[in-house]
Amino acid sequence: MGKTILFSPVGITDPVSPKNFYDGSMLHICRHLKPDVVYLYLSSEMTEKEHSDHRFTRAINLLSKKINHEIKVHLIEKPDLVKAHEFDFFFEEFGQILKKLTADKAKDDTLLINISSGTPGMKSALSVMSALGEYDCQCVQIAMPERTYIQKEEKYDLDTYFGLNPDNEENVPARISKIKSPNLLYMRDKQNIIEFIKKYDYEAAYQLSEKLPLVKFEKIRPYLLFAKARYSLNIIEANTLKKSLPQDFFPVKGLNQKLFEYALACEIKRRKGELADFIRALTPMIVDLYAKIAKHHIYDLSNLYKTLKKSNSKSHVWDKKKILVLSETDETVAKIKLALSEKYEDFFSPSKLDIPNYINSDSICAIIVSPEFNLNKIASDVSLLRDNVEKTIRNNTAHQMIEVNEKKIEKLTGLNSENIMELIRRLFSYTDIVLTEDCWNSYDHMNEILIGVMQE
């Protein structure tokens, strides 16, 4: 079982009040909470009193014998401390003392702080430090006894006062209150984490929660780890982390999950004002999105790909020889061959059959917009994203050091970033991925849950 440690300044009513003979706050705490160790903080005036009659140490010794509990006393004497009213001084001074006491105590020890003794500056400093919650301690406040005051004597007579002390009588109720101060630092850090979540900055929220020792932040950390992995598009890790959480945050599962999560991440970049990253991130999504549209309305183009290996990477290129062979018997493939031939001169010429042509948004767009497939509205939207956005500002942003803001986007594309995202939403509706408005609000729903966890 751990020790109980008391840190206490002392004041003019300690150890026993000469006005009413009741315990002063320090002695009252010792009587009822029975600390094993007491650290007494003495200003210049209180140091003189202790040296003249040893009132503080003697009083604790008298009480120890009466309650049959040994209390070890340490004096923190400040003989030069004359200005005992300055809050700023004590805020720093007590901070150093409490920091050391907290560091030195064992895990199962209890540190009590007397905030009822000493000068107003001492009491205020300890109360504020308690509210900030930086130290593992319990603040204790003592109520004044309701008793008629007696004339103060000139000489402090501890033995007489202690003998007349009503608190020595049987069954006298304690006047102790353990203070439950609002932990201001916890409240500040909690609010900062919530603000990071609202701004979709899960990395910052997690880093802050990890630096804080309070167990109250332990519950949110698995959620923030998941949100970090999700926003980073580490889908494998996110799916693993999700298993430990009671909620399922992914609106789309299976083969379509990564594409939709990528689209959501692009939207979050846009909301965060990271417009250059938003624009640059479009192309990988556009390629896969166009391929999904083609698969749903025309043909599974992946059947016409082949893999080109380059050192440690793989790329998909058109399998032109396969297209030529299949076009002889498959009407749809014949139309695809025609669309590619019209878009790229000599695409299927014998001399270029072995020259790789990479799968990209331009080539898939050529297939979707081909009059052969008569896709009308779909073709119009596909062209709009390819010609107005990707060919203009996306390529400029990817290859040049230029500022990207809403005015720049609108000037070059005729669309603002929100219009671009609305266009992407429409393109998703042309695939076989079934989506609702709630799916697109998935990050906001996730944030509501994360904030709810923080507020539990």
Short mmCIF file of C-alpha atoms in Angstrom, two decimals:
data_model
loop_
_atom_site.label_atom_id
_atom_site.label_comp_id
_atom_site.label_asym_id
_atom_site.label_seq_id
_atom_site.Cartn_x
_atom_site.Cartn_y
_atom_site.Cartn_z
CA MET A 1 0.00 0.00 0.00
CA GLY A 2 1.37 3.42 -0.96
CA LYS A 3 2.19 6.33 1.31
CA THR A 4 0.13 9.49 1.71
CA ILE A 5 2.20 12.64 1.28
CA LEU A 6 1.05 16.14 2.21
CA PHE A 7 2.47 19.39 0.85
CA SER A 8 1.31 22.38 2.88
CA PRO A 9 2.21 26.02 3.24
CA VAL A 10 1.48 27.29 6.74
CA GLY A 11 -0.24 30.47 7.87
CA ILE A 12 -1.16 32.43 10.96
CA THR A 13 -3.91 30.00 12.07
CA ASP A 14 -1.52 27.02 11.90
CA PRO A 15 -1.04 24.73 13.68
CA VAL A 16 -3.82 25.60 16.19
CA SER A 17 -5.72 28.87 15.92
CA PRO A 18 -5.09 31.19 18.90
CA LYS A 19 -8.49 32.75 18.18
CA ASN A 20 -10.69 29.69 18.64
CA PHE A 21 -8.31 26.83 19.54
CA TYR A 22 -9.47 24.70 16.58
CA ASP A 23 -7.05 22.94 14.25
CA GLY A 24 -5.54 25.09 11.59
CA SER A 25 -5.93 23.67 8.08
CA MET A 26 -2.58 21.88 8.04
CA LEU A 27 -3.13 20.09 11.35
CA HIS A 28 -6.75 19.24 10.48
CA ILE A 29 -5.63 17.44 7.32
CA CYS A 30 -3.01 15.55 9.31
CA ARG A 31 -5.67 14.57 11.88
CA HIS A 32 -8.21 13.15 9.44
CA LEU A 33 -6.26 12.08 6.33
CA LYS A 34 -3.25 10.78 8.29
CA PRO A 35 -0.40 11.48 5.87
CA ASP A 36 2.79 9.48 6.35
CA VAL A 37 5.02 12.36 5.22
CA VAL A 38 4.43 16.11 5.46
CA TYR A 39 6.34 18.83 3.64
CA LEU A 40 5.80 22.20 5.32
CA TYR A 41 6.57 25.32 3.29
CA LEU A 42 7.65 28.18 5.58
CA SER A 43 7.97 31.83 4.58
CA SER A 44 10.38 34.12 6.43
CA GLU A 45 7.78 34.87 9.13
CA MET A 46 6.79 31.23 9.58
CA THR A 47 10.44 30.12 9.65
CA GLU A 48 11.04 32.51 12.56
CA LYS A 49 8.03 31.11 14.42
CA GLU A 50 9.22 27.53 13.92
CA HIS A 51 12.70 28.41 15.14
CA SER A 52 11.38 30.26 18.19
CA ASP A 53 9.00 27.61 19.55
CA HIS A 54 8.93 24.71 17.02
CA ARG A 55 5.15 25.07 16.91
CA PHE A 56 4.62 23.30 13.60
CA THR A 57 6.81 20.25 14.18
CA ARG A 58 5.74 19.93 17.83
CA ALA A 59 2.06 20.15 16.94
CA ILE A 60 2.42 17.34 14.41
CA ASN A 61 4.28 15.25 16.98
CA LEU A 62 1.54 15.85 19.59
CA LEU A 63 -1.12 14.87 17.05
CA SER A 64 0.85 11.78 15.97
CA LYS A 65 0.81 10.47 19.54
CA LYS A 66 -2.90 11.25 19.97
CA ILE A 67 -4.00 9.50 16.76
CA ASN A 68 -1.33 6.80 17.05
CA HIS A 69 0.03 7.46 13.56
CA GLU A 70 3.63 8.39 12.83
CA ILE A 71 4.05 11.42 10.59
CA LYS A 72 7.48 12.30 9.21
CA VAL A 73 7.99 16.07 8.78
CA HIS A 74 10.21 17.86 6.25
CA LEU A 75 10.62 21.62 6.47
CA ILE A 76 11.06 23.73 3.35
CA GLU A 77 12.35 26.90 4.98
CA LYS A 78 12.50 30.18 3.06
CA PRO A 79 14.07 32.68 5.54
CA ASP A 80 14.49 35.29 2.78
CA LEU A 81 10.89 35.07 1.58
CA VAL A 82 9.45 38.32 2.87
CA LYS A 83 7.02 39.12 0.03
CA ALA A 84 4.76 36.15 0.61
CA HIS A 85 1.84 37.58 -1.37
CA GLU A 86 3.17 37.41 -4.96
CA PHE A 87 1.15 34.93 -7.05
CA ASP A 88 3.67 34.74 -9.93
CA PHE A 89 6.51 33.78 -7.59
CA PHE A 90 4.56 30.97 -5.97
CA PHE A 91 3.22 29.67 -9.28
CA GLU A 92 6.80 29.01 -10.37
CA GLU A 93 8.13 28.08 -6.92
CA PHE A 94 5.40 25.57 -6.10
CA GLY A 95 5.57 24.21 -9.64
CA GLN A 96 9.18 23.15 -9.12
CA ILE A 97 8.39 21.61 -5.73
CA LEU A 98 5.33 19.68 -6.96
CA LYS A 99 7.20 18.52 -10.04
CA LYS A 100 9.88 16.97 -7.81
CA LEU A 101 7.39 15.49 -5.33
CA THR A 102 5.41 13.96 -8.19
CA ALA A 103 8.53 12.53 -9.82
CA ASP A 104 9.83 11.08 -6.54
CA LYS A 105 6.63 9.47 -5.30
CA ALA A 106 5.82 5.86 -6.04
CA LYS A 107 3.02 4.96 -8.42
CA ASP A 108 0.62 4.00 -5.63
CA ASP A 109 1.50 6.98 -3.39
CA THR A 110 -1.05 9.77 -2.87
CA LEU A 111 0.02 13.41 -2.93
CA LEU A 112 -2.28 15.81 -1.04
CA ILE A 113 -2.06 19.59 -1.43
CA ASN A 114 -3.37 21.94 1.28
CA ILE A 115 -4.91 24.97 -0.44
CA SER A 116 -6.36 26.50 2.73
CA SER A 117 -3.16 27.54 4.53
CA GLY A 118 -0.70 30.28 3.76
CA THR A 119 -1.07 33.67 2.10
CA PRO A 120 -3.69 34.43 -0.59
CA GLY A 121 -0.89 34.28 -3.19
CA MET A 122 0.07 30.77 -2.04
CA LYS A 123 -3.51 29.52 -2.01
CA SER A 124 -4.29 31.02 -5.44
CA ALA A 125 -1.17 29.55 -7.04
CA LEU A 126 -1.93 26.05 -5.72
CA SER A 127 -5.59 26.29 -6.78
CA VAL A 128 -4.68 27.29 -10.34
CA MET A 129 -2.03 24.58 -10.56
CA SER A 130 -4.63 22.06 -9.45
CA ALA A 131 -7.02 23.25 -12.18
CA LEU A 132 -4.29 22.96 -14.81
CA GLY A 133 -3.90 19.30 -13.90
CA GLU A 134 -0.18 19.02 -14.63
CA TYR A 135 0.54 17.15 -11.42
CA ASP A 136 -0.81 13.90 -10.05
CA CYS A 137 -2.19 15.29 -6.80
CA GLN A 138 -5.38 15.87 -4.79
CA CYS A 139 -6.15 19.35 -3.45
CA VAL A 140 -7.76 19.59 -0.03
CA GLN A 141 -9.73 22.53 1.38
CA ILE A 142 -10.72 23.05 5.03
CA ALA A 143 -13.85 24.87 6.15
CA MET A 144 -13.55 27.41 8.99
CA PRO A 145 -15.22 26.27 12.23
CA GLU A 146 -18.31 28.16 13.38
CA ARG A 147 -17.20 29.37 16.82
CA THR A 148 -17.03 32.69 18.65
CA TYR A 149 -13.55 34.22 18.42
CA ILE A 150 -11.45 34.56 21.55
CA GLN A 151 -8.98 37.36 22.10
CA LYS A 152 -5.60 36.48 20.65
CA GLU A 153 -2.83 36.02 23.20
CA GLU A 154 0.50 37.78 22.83
CA LYS A 155 2.54 34.60 23.33
CA TYR A 156 1.79 31.44 21.35
CA ASP A 157 1.16 28.69 23.90
CA LEU A 158 0.91 25.50 21.86
CA ASP A 159 0.41 23.13 24.79
CA THR A 160 -2.52 25.17 26.14
CA TYR A 161 -4.06 25.67 22.71
CA PHE A 162 -3.69 22.02 21.80
CA GLY A 163 -5.22 20.97 25.14
CA LEU A 164 -8.22 23.27 24.58
CA ASN A 165 -8.60 22.22 20.93
CA PRO A 166 -12.23 21.10 20.32
CA ASP A 167 -11.03 18.98 17.39
CA ASN A 168 -9.45 16.64 19.96
CA GLU A 169 -12.89 15.65 21.22
CA GLU A 170 -14.52 12.40 20.14
CA ASN A 171 -16.77 12.34 17.07
CA VAL A 172 -16.05 15.93 16.00
CA PRO A 173 -16.85 16.03 12.27
CA ALA A 174 -14.04 16.72 9.82
CA ARG A 175 -14.07 20.01 7.93
CA ILE A 176 -12.24 18.59 4.91
CA SER A 177 -13.28 18.93 1.27
CA LYS A 178 -11.33 17.27 -1.52
CA ILE A 179 -11.41 19.68 -4.42
CA LYS A 180 -12.52 18.46 -7.84
CA SER A 181 -11.03 21.22 -9.96
CA PRO A 182 -11.71 21.34 -13.69
CA ASN A 183 -8.53 20.14 -15.38
CA LEU A 184 -7.86 23.12 -17.61
CA LEU A 185 -4.92 21.55 -19.46
CA TYR A 186 -6.96 18.44 -20.16
CA MET A 187 -9.86 20.58 -21.36
CA ARG A 188 -7.51 22.56 -23.61
CA ASP A 189 -5.85 19.45 -25.09
CA LYS A 190 -9.20 17.74 -25.51
CA GLN A 191 -10.54 20.74 -27.43
CA ASN A 192 -7.39 20.88 -29.57
CA ILE A 193 -7.81 17.22 -30.54
CA ILE A 194 -11.47 17.85 -31.40
CA GLU A 195 -10.47 20.84 -33.55
CA PHE A 196 -7.87 18.71 -35.37
CA ILE A 197 -10.54 16.08 -36.04
CA LYS A 198 -12.94 18.70 -37.38
CA LYS A 199 -10.18 19.83 -39.75
CA TYR A 200 -9.49 16.22 -40.82
CA ASP A 201 -5.96 16.49 -39.44
CA TYR A 202 -5.84 13.02 -37.91
CA GLU A 203 -2.05 12.91 -37.81
CA ALA A 204 -1.89 16.03 -35.62
CA ALA A 205 -4.73 14.75 -33.42
CA TYR A 206 -2.97 11.43 -32.89
CA GLN A 207 0.44 12.99 -32.24
CA LEU A 208 -1.09 15.26 -29.58
CA SER A 209 -3.01 12.41 -27.93
CA GLU A 210 0.13 10.26 -27.83
CA LYS A 211 2.13 12.94 -26.02
CA LEU A 212 -0.44 13.29 -23.27
CA PRO A 213 -0.11 10.94 -20.30
CA LEU A 214 -3.73 11.19 -19.21
CA VAL A 215 -5.55 7.88 -19.51
CA LYS A 216 -8.60 9.80 -20.73
CA PHE A 217 -6.98 9.97 -24.19
CA GLU A 218 -6.34 6.24 -24.47
CA LYS A 219 -9.80 5.44 -25.84
CA ILE A 220 -9.51 7.85 -28.79
CA ARG A 221 -6.10 6.64 -29.97
CA PRO A 222 -7.29 3.47 -31.82
CA TYR A 223 -9.86 5.62 -33.64
CA LEU A 224 -7.23 8.17 -34.64
CA LEU A 225 -4.87 5.44 -35.80
CA PHE A 226 -7.66 4.12 -38.03
CA ALA A 227 -8.50 7.60 -39.34
CA LYS A 228 -4.82 8.23 -40.11
CA ALA A 229 -4.52 4.98 -42.06
CA ARG A 230 -7.78 5.65 -43.88
CA TYR A 231 -6.84 9.17 -44.96
CA SER A 232 -3.37 7.94 -46.02
CA LEU A 233 -5.17 5.33 -48.18
CA ASN A 234 -3.44 2.51 -46.36
CA ILE A 235 -6.58 0.46 -46.85
CA ILE A 236 -5.09 -2.85 -45.71
CA GLU A 237 -3.98 -1.37 -42.37
CA ALA A 238 -7.23 0.57 -41.99
CA ASN A 239 -9.28 -2.61 -42.48
CA THR A 240 -7.15 -4.35 -39.85
CA LEU A 241 -7.49 -1.49 -37.35
CA LYS A 242 -11.24 -1.30 -37.97
CA LYS A 243 -11.69 -4.78 -36.51
CA SER A 244 -10.93 -3.46 -33.01
CA LEU A 245 -13.56 -0.70 -33.29
CA PRO A 246 -17.30 -1.14 -32.72
CA GLN A 247 -18.23 0.87 -35.82
CA ASP A 248 -17.75 0.12 -39.52
CA PHE A 249 -16.67 3.35 -41.18
CA PHE A 250 -16.31 2.11 -44.76
CA PRO A 251 -19.40 2.69 -46.92
CA VAL A 252 -17.93 0.71 -49.85
CA LYS A 253 -16.34 -2.72 -49.53
CA GLY A 254 -14.48 -5.10 -51.79
CA LEU A 255 -12.80 -4.27 -55.09
CA ASN A 256 -14.35 -0.80 -55.31
CA GLN A 257 -13.28 0.25 -51.82
CA LYS A 258 -9.90 1.77 -52.67
CA LEU A 259 -11.23 3.83 -55.60
CA PHE A 260 -14.04 5.32 -53.54
CA GLU A 261 -11.78 5.97 -50.53
CA TYR A 262 -9.38 7.71 -52.88
CA ALA A 263 -12.20 9.95 -54.08
CA LEU A 264 -13.16 10.77 -50.49
CA ALA A 265 -9.53 11.61 -49.67
CA CYS A 266 -9.45 13.97 -52.67
CA GLU A 267 -12.59 15.68 -51.37
CA ILE A 268 -11.01 16.10 -47.93
CA LYS A 269 -7.92 17.70 -49.50
CA ARG A 270 -10.27 20.12 -51.23
CA ARG A 271 -12.13 20.93 -48.01
CA LYS A 272 -8.84 21.51 -46.20
CA GLY A 273 -7.86 24.05 -48.85
CA GLU A 274 -5.01 21.87 -50.15
CA LEU A 275 -6.03 22.68 -53.69
CA ALA A 276 -2.71 21.90 -55.38
CA ASP A 277 -2.71 18.42 -53.81
CA PHE A 278 -6.37 18.01 -54.71
CA ILE A 279 -5.73 18.80 -58.38
CA ARG A 280 -2.56 16.69 -58.59
CA ALA A 281 -4.33 13.71 -57.01
CA LEU A 282 -7.04 13.57 -59.70
CA THR A 283 -5.29 11.63 -62.47
CA PRO A 284 -4.88 8.20 -60.78
CA MET A 285 -8.53 8.34 -59.76
CA ILE A 286 -9.67 9.51 -63.21
CA VAL A 287 -7.97 6.58 -64.94
CA ASP A 288 -9.63 4.00 -62.68
CA LEU A 289 -12.95 5.85 -62.73
CA TYR A 290 -13.02 5.97 -66.55
CA ALA A 291 -12.15 2.28 -66.64
CA LYS A 292 -15.09 1.54 -64.31
CA ILE A 293 -17.44 3.57 -66.53
CA ALA A 294 -16.20 1.75 -69.62
CA LYS A 295 -16.63 -1.61 -67.93
CA HIS A 296 -20.20 -0.80 -66.89
CA HIS A 297 -21.35 0.62 -70.24
CA ILE A 298 -18.99 -0.73 -72.89
CA TYR A 299 -16.44 -3.43 -72.11
CA ASP A 300 -14.02 -4.59 -69.42
CA LEU A 301 -10.92 -2.91 -70.79
CA SER A 302 -8.64 -4.80 -68.40
CA ASN A 303 -9.08 -7.76 -70.79
CA LEU A 304 -7.21 -5.67 -73.36
CA TYR A 305 -4.28 -4.76 -71.08
CA LYS A 306 -0.93 -6.40 -70.60
CA THR A 307 1.60 -5.79 -67.86
CA LEU A 308 4.89 -4.13 -68.64
CA LYS A 309 7.56 -4.73 -66.01
CA LYS A 310 10.17 -2.06 -65.39
CA SER A 311 12.79 -2.70 -62.68
CA ASN A 312 10.66 -2.80 -59.50
CA SER A 313 7.46 -1.39 -60.99
CA LYS A 314 4.65 -2.62 -63.18
CA SER A 315 2.61 -0.66 -65.69
CA HIS A 316 -0.40 -1.50 -67.80
CA VAL A 317 -0.19 -0.99 -71.54
CA TRP A 318 -2.58 -1.73 -74.36
CA ASP A 319 -2.24 -5.24 -75.79
CA LYS A 320 -2.55 -4.08 -79.36
CA LYS A 321 -2.05 -7.50 -80.92
CA LYS A 322 -4.84 -8.94 -78.76
CA ILE A 323 -7.16 -6.08 -79.73
CA LEU A 324 -6.52 -6.77 -83.41
CA VAL A 325 -7.27 -10.46 -83.00
CA LEU A 326 -10.44 -9.96 -80.90
CA SER A 327 -11.75 -7.22 -83.18
CA GLU A 328 -12.16 -9.79 -85.92
CA THR A 329 -14.92 -11.58 -84.00
CA ASP A 330 -16.05 -9.16 -81.27
CA GLU A 331 -18.06 -6.17 -82.46
CA THR A 332 -17.44 -4.17 -79.26
CA VAL A 333 -13.67 -4.68 -79.44
CA ALA A 334 -13.83 -3.64 -83.11
CA LYS A 335 -15.42 -0.33 -82.01
CA ILE A 336 -12.74 0.11 -79.36
CA LYS A 337 -10.06 -0.49 -82.02
CA LEU A 338 -11.69 2.12 -84.22
CA ALA A 339 -11.86 4.68 -81.39
CA LEU A 340 -8.17 4.22 -80.60
CA SER A 341 -7.22 4.35 -84.28
CA GLU A 342 -9.07 7.63 -84.77
CA LYS A 343 -7.51 9.12 -81.65
CA TYR A 344 -3.92 8.03 -82.33
CA GLU A 345 -2.50 7.88 -85.84
CA ASP A 346 -0.80 4.59 -86.71
CA PHE A 347 -1.80 3.15 -83.31
CA PHE A 348 -2.16 -0.32 -84.86
CA SER A 349 0.37 0.00 -87.69
CA PRO A 350 2.62 -3.09 -87.94
CA SER A 351 5.77 -1.07 -87.22
CA LYS A 352 4.32 0.21 -83.89
CA LEU A 353 2.62 -2.90 -82.57
CA ASP A 354 5.51 -3.60 -80.18
CA ILE A 355 5.83 0.01 -79.03
CA PRO A 356 3.97 0.24 -75.68
CA ASN A 357 1.07 2.63 -75.32
CA TYR A 358 0.24 3.17 -71.65
CA ILE A 359 -3.25 2.96 -70.26
CA ASN A 360 -4.18 6.54 -69.37
CA SER A 361 -7.22 8.74 -69.03
CA ASP A 362 -6.76 10.14 -72.54
CA SER A 363 -7.01 6.77 -74.27
CA ILE A 364 -9.93 5.52 -72.17
CA CYS A 365 -11.69 8.86 -72.69
CA ALA A 366 -11.31 8.40 -76.45
CA ILE A 367 -13.20 5.11 -76.18
CA ILE A 368 -16.01 6.42 -73.96
CA VAL A 369 -16.66 9.52 -76.09
CA SER A 370 -16.59 7.60 -79.37
CA PRO A 371 -19.85 8.10 -81.34
CA GLU A 372 -19.81 4.34 -81.82
CA PHE A 373 -21.06 3.90 -78.25
CA ASN A 374 -23.54 6.78 -78.15
CA LEU A 375 -23.12 7.54 -74.41
CA ASN A 376 -24.14 11.20 -74.76
CA LYS A 377 -24.34 12.71 -71.20
CA ILE A 378 -21.73 10.30 -69.88
CA ALA A 379 -19.39 11.16 -72.74
CA SER A 380 -19.98 14.87 -72.15
CA ASP A 381 -19.02 14.65 -68.48
CA VAL A 382 -16.01 12.43 -69.19
CA SER A 383 -14.77 14.95 -71.78
CA LEU A 384 -15.36 17.86 -69.41
CA LEU A 385 -13.18 16.36 -66.71
CA ARG A 386 -10.48 15.30 -69.16
CA ASP A 387 -10.34 18.40 -71.37
CA ASN A 388 -11.21 21.22 -68.96
CA VAL A 389 -9.53 19.96 -65.80
CA GLU A 390 -6.90 17.32 -66.38
CA LYS A 391 -5.42 18.73 -69.58
CA THR A 392 -5.32 22.26 -68.24
CA ILE A 393 -4.70 22.91 -64.57
CA ARG A 394 -3.85 19.36 -63.48
CA ASN A 395 -0.95 19.02 -65.93
CA ASN A 396 0.25 22.54 -65.15
CA THR A 397 0.17 21.83 -61.44
CA ALA A 398 1.96 18.51 -61.81
CA HIS A 399 4.84 19.89 -63.87
CA GLN A 400 5.19 23.54 -62.88
CA MET A 401 5.71 25.42 -59.61
CA ILE A 402 2.53 27.49 -59.71
CA GLU A 403 0.14 28.76 -57.09
CA VAL A 404 -3.19 26.97 -57.06
CA ASN A 405 -6.21 28.78 -55.67
CA GLU A 406 -9.90 28.95 -56.48
CA LYS A 407 -9.45 31.88 -58.86
CA LYS A 408 -6.72 30.03 -60.77
CA ILE A 409 -8.79 26.86 -61.01
CA GLU A 410 -11.86 28.72 -62.24
CA LYS A 411 -9.89 30.81 -64.72
CA LEU A 412 -8.27 27.76 -66.34
CA THR A 413 -11.16 25.29 -66.16
CA GLY A 414 -14.35 27.30 -65.97
CA LEU A 415 -15.12 25.30 -62.82
CA ASN A 416 -14.35 25.83 -59.16
CA SER A 417 -13.07 23.01 -56.96
CA GLU A 418 -16.57 22.20 -55.69
CA ASN A 419 -17.85 21.95 -59.28
CA ILE A 420 -15.01 19.54 -60.08
CA MET A 421 -15.94 17.36 -57.12
CA GLU A 422 -19.62 17.43 -58.15
CA LEU A 423 -18.54 16.29 -61.61
CA ILE A 424 -16.57 13.40 -60.09
CA ARG A 425 -19.65 12.41 -58.08
CA ARG A 426 -21.68 12.28 -61.29
CA LEU A 427 -19.05 10.12 -62.94
CA PHE A 428 -19.25 7.68 -60.03
CA SER A 429 -22.99 7.45 -60.64
CA TYR A 430 -22.19 6.08 -64.11
CA THR A 431 -20.41 3.07 -62.60
CA ASP A 432 -21.81 -0.04 -60.93
CA ILE A 433 -20.81 1.34 -57.48
CA VAL A 434 -24.04 2.00 -55.58
CA LEU A 435 -23.66 5.20 -53.55
CA THR A 436 -25.91 7.42 -51.45
CA GLU A 437 -25.36 10.94 -50.15
CA ASP A 438 -24.42 9.40 -46.80
CA CYS A 439 -21.56 7.56 -48.49
CA TRP A 440 -20.07 10.87 -49.61
CA ASN A 441 -20.46 12.24 -46.08
CA SER A 442 -18.61 9.27 -44.62
CA TYR A 443 -15.73 11.31 -43.18
CA ASP A 444 -18.13 13.69 -41.44
CA HIS A 445 -19.98 10.74 -39.91
CA MET A 446 -16.65 9.29 -38.80
CA ASN A 447 -15.69 12.63 -37.24
CA GLU A 448 -18.97 12.76 -35.32
CA ILE A 449 -18.15 9.38 -33.78
CA LEU A 450 -14.56 10.39 -32.97
CA ILE A 451 -15.72 13.60 -31.33
CA GLY A 452 -18.36 11.63 -29.42
CA VAL A 453 -15.61 9.36 -28.08
CA MET A 454 -13.66 12.44 -26.99
CA GLN A 455 -16.68 13.80 -25.14
CA GLU A 456 -17.54 10.62 -23.25
#
